[in-house]
Short mmCIF file of C-alpha atoms in Angstrom, two decimals:
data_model
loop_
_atom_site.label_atom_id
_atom_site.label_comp_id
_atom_site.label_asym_id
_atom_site.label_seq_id
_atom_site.Cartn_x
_atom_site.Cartn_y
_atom_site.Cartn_z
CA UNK A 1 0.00 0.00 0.00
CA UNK A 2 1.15 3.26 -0.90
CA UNK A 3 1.91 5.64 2.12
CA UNK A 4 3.30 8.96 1.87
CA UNK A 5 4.97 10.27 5.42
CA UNK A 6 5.53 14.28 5.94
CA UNK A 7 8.16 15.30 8.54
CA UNK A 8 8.88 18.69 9.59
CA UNK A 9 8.80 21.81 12.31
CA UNK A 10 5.07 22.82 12.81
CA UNK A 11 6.64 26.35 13.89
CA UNK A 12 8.41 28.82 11.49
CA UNK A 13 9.66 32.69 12.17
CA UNK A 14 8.19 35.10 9.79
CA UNK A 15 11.00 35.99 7.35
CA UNK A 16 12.53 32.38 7.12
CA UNK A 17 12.38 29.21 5.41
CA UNK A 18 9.76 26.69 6.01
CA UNK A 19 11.04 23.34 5.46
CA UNK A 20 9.28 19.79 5.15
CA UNK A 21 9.82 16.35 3.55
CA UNK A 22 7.61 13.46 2.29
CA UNK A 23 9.05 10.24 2.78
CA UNK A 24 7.27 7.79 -0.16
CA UNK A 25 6.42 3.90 0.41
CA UNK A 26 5.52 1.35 -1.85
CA UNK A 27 6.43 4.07 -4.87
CA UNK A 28 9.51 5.39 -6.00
CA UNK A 29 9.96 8.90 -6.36
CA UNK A 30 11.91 9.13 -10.01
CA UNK A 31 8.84 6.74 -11.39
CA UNK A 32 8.09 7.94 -14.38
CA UNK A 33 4.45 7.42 -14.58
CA UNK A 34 3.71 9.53 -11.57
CA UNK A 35 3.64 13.13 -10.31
CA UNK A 36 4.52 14.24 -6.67
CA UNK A 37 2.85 17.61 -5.35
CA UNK A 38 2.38 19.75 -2.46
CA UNK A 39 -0.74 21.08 -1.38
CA UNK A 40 -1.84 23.26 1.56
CA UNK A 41 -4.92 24.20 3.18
CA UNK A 42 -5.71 26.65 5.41
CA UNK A 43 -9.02 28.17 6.54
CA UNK A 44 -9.08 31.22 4.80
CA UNK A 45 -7.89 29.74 1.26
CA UNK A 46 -9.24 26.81 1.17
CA UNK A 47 -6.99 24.10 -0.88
CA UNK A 48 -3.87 25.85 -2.88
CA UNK A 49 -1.70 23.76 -4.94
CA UNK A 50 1.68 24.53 -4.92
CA UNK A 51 3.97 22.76 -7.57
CA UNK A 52 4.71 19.48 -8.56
CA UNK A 53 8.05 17.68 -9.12
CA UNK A 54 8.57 14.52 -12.19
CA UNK A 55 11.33 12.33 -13.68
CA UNK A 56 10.88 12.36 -17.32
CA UNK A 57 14.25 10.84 -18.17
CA UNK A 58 15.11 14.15 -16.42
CA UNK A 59 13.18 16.16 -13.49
CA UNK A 60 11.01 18.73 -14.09
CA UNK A 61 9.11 21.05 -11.67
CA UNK A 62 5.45 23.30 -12.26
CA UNK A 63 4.98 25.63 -9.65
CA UNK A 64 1.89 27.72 -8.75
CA UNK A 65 1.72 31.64 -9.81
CA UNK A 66 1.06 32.74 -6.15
CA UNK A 67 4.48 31.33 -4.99
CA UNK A 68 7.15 30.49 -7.85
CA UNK A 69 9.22 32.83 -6.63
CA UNK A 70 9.63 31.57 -3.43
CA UNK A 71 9.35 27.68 -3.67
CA UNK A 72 11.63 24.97 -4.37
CA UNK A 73 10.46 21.24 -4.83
CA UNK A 74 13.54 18.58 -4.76
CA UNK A 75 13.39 15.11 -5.03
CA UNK A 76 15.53 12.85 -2.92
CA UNK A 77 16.25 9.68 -4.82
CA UNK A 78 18.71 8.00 -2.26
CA UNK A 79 16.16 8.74 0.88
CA UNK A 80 12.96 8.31 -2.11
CA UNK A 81 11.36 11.48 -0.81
CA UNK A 82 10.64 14.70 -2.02
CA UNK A 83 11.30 17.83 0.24
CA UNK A 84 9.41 21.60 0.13
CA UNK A 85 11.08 24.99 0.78
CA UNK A 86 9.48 27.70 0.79
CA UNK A 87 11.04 30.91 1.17
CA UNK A 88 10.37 34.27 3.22
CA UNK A 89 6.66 32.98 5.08
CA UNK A 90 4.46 35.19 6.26
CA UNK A 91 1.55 34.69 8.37
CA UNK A 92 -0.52 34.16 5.48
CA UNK A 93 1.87 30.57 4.71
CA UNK A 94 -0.10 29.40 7.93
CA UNK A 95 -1.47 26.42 6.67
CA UNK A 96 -1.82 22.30 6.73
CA UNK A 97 0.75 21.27 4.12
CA UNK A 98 0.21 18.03 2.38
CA UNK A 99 2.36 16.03 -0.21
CA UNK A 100 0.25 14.10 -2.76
CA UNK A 101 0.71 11.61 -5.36
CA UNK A 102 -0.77 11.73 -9.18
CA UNK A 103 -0.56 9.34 -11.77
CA UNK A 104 0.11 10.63 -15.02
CA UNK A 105 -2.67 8.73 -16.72
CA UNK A 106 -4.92 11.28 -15.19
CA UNK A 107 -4.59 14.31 -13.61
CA UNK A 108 -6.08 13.65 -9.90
CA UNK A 109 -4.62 13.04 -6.42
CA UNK A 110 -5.09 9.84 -5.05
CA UNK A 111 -2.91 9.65 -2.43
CA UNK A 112 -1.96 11.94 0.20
CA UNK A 113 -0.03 12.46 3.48
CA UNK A 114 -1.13 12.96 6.97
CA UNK A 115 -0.70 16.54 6.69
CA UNK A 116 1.63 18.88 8.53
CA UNK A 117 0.48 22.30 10.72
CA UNK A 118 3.00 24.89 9.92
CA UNK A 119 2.30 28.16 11.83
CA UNK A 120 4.31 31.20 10.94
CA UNK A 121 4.65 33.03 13.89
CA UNK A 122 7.56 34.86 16.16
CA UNK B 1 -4.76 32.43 -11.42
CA UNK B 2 -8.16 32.35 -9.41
CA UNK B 3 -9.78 29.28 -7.13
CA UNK B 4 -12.62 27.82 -9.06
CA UNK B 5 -15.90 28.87 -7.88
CA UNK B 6 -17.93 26.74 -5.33
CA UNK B 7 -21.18 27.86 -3.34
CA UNK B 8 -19.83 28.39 0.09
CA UNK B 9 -22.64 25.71 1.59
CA UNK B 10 -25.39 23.35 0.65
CA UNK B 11 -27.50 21.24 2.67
CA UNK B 12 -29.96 18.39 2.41
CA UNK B 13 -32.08 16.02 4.47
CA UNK B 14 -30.87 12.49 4.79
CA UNK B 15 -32.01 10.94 1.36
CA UNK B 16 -32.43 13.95 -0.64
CA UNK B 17 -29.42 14.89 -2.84
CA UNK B 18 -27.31 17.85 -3.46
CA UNK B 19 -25.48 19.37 -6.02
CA UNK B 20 -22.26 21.37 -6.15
CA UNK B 21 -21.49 23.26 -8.71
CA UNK B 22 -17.70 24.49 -9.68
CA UNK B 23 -17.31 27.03 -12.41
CA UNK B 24 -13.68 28.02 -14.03
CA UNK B 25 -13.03 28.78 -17.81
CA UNK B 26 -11.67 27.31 -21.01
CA UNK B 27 -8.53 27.40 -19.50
CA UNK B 28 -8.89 25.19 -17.19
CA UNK B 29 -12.34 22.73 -16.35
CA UNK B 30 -13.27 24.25 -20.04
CA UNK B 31 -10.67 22.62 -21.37
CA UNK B 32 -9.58 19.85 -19.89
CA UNK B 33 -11.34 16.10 -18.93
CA UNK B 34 -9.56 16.37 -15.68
CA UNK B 35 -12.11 17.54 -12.99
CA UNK B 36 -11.66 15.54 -9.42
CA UNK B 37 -13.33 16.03 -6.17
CA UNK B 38 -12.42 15.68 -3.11
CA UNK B 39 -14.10 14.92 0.42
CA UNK B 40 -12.39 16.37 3.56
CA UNK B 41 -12.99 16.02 7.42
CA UNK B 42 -11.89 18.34 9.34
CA UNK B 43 -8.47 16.59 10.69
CA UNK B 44 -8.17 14.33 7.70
CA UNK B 45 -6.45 14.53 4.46
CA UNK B 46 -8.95 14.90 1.60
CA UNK B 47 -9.82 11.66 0.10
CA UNK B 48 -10.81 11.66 -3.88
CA UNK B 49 -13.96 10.92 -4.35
CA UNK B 50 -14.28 11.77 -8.88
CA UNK B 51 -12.01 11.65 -11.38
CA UNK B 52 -11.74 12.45 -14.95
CA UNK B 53 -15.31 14.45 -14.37
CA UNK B 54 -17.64 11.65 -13.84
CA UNK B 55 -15.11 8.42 -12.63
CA UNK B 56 -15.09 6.73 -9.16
CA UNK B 57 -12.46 5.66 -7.26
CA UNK B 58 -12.79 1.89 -6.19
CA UNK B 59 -14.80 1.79 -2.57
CA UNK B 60 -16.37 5.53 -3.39
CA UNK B 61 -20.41 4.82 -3.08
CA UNK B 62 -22.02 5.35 -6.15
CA UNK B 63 -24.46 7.79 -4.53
CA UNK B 64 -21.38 10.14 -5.73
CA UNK B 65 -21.63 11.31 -9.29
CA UNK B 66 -19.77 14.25 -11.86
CA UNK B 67 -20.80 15.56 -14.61
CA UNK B 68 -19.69 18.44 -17.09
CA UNK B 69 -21.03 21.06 -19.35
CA UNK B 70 -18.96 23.78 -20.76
CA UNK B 71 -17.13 25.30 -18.23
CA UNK B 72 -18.77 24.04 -14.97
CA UNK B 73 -18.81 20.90 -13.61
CA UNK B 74 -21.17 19.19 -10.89
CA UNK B 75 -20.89 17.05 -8.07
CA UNK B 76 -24.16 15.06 -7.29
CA UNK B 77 -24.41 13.34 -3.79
CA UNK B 78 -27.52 10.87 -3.51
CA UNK B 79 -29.49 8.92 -0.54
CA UNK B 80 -27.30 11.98 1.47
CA UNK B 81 -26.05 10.05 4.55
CA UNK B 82 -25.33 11.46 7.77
CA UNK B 83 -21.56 10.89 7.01
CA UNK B 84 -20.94 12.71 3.85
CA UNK B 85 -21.37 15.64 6.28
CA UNK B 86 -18.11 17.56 5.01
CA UNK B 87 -16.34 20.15 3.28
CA UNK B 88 -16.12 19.51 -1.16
CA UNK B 89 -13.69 20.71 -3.26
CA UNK B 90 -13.16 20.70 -6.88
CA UNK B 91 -9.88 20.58 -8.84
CA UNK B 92 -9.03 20.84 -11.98
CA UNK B 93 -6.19 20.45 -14.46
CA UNK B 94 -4.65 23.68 -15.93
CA UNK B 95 -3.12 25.45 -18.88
CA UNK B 96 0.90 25.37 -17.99
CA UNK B 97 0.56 22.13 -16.12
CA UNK B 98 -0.69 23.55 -12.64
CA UNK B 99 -3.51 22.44 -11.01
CA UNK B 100 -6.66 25.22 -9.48
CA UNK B 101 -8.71 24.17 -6.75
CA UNK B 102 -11.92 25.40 -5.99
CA UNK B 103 -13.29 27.15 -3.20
CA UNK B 104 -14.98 24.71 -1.23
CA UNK B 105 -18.13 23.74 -0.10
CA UNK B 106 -19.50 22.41 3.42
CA UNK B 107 -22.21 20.20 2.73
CA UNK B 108 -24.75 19.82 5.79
CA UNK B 109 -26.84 16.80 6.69
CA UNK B 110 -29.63 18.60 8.15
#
């Protein structure tokens, strides 16, 4: 059964670098028939997606208007996991983060993480 | 890059059924077969309950349905049971390879 595990601090400073990883079971993360993406949900915007990262016979990454500037998706092929920075949080990063799976014979999420709290707060 | 558009609520008697609407453009559910929706409990990661607009996972009821007409789709819960009590969202593929989400809905089981 595929299982996706998120680790990472549930408390961040405003100003710095939030930080979190998704540790991937029963799935590899340079397949090449799947996607891997973070998500996050918070109360006042609902579900955001953030980006996605893929092994095409090389990686690629997609990342979401509202924070390409300050995101980096990585994949971790000796750990198989995939990691999320994101850069310069405000409160408004307060959110459940999630990591997700999608096949790429469709365009859905079908599995997810447990979900991690980050609060941006001093 | 806007949310997709979801009524903030809708409600229904166990037994009756509700629909959910979820309105974007031709650059996104206008375009594209790739509508899901997604069930989530407060606490819970959202589970996916349609795919590819009107497709059900394995072990979703079938009292879940999708449908699509232009630029809106629909998500049709039947026989409403006390425990589809949650909050709906839509999602939908996207020009550039990103993904929009909609708003959200909280279904009630009155």
């Amino acid at each position: 059964q595929i299982q996706l595990r998120q680790s990472g601090p549930g408390l961040v400073r405003p100003s710095q670098t939030l930080s979190l990883t998704c540790a991937i079971s029963a799935d590899t993360v340079s397949s090449d028939s799947v996607t891997w993406n973070w998500i996050r949900q918070s109360p006042s915007r609902g579900l955001e997606w953030l980006g996605r990262t893929y092994y095409r016979g090389q990686w690629y990454n997609d990342y979401a208007i509202s924070v390409q500037s300050r995101i980096t998706i990585n994949p971790d092929t000796s750990k198989n996991q995939l990691s999320l920075q994101l850069n310069s949080v405000t409160s408004e990063d307060t959110a459940v983060y999630y990591c997700a799976r999608a096949p790429s014979s469709g365009r859905f999420f079908d599995y997810w993480g447990q979900g991690t709290l980050v609060t941006v707060s001093s | 890059q806007s949310a997709l558009t979801q009524p903030p609520s809708a409600s229904g008697s166990p037994g009756q059924s509700v629909t959910i609407s979820c309105t974007g453009s031709r650059s996104d559910v206008g375009g594209y077969d790739h509508v899901s929706w997604y069930q989530h409990h407060p606490g819970k990661a959202p589970k996916l309950m349609i795919y590819e607009v009107t497709r059900r996972p394995s072990g979703v009821p079938d009292r879940f349905s999708g449908s699509k007409s232009g630029n809106t789709a629909s998500l049709t819960v039947s026989g409403l049971q006390a425990e589809d009590e949650a909050d709906y969202y839509c999602n939908s593929y996207a020009d550039g390879g990103r993904y929009i989400f909609g708003t959200g809905t909280r279904v009630t089981v009155l």
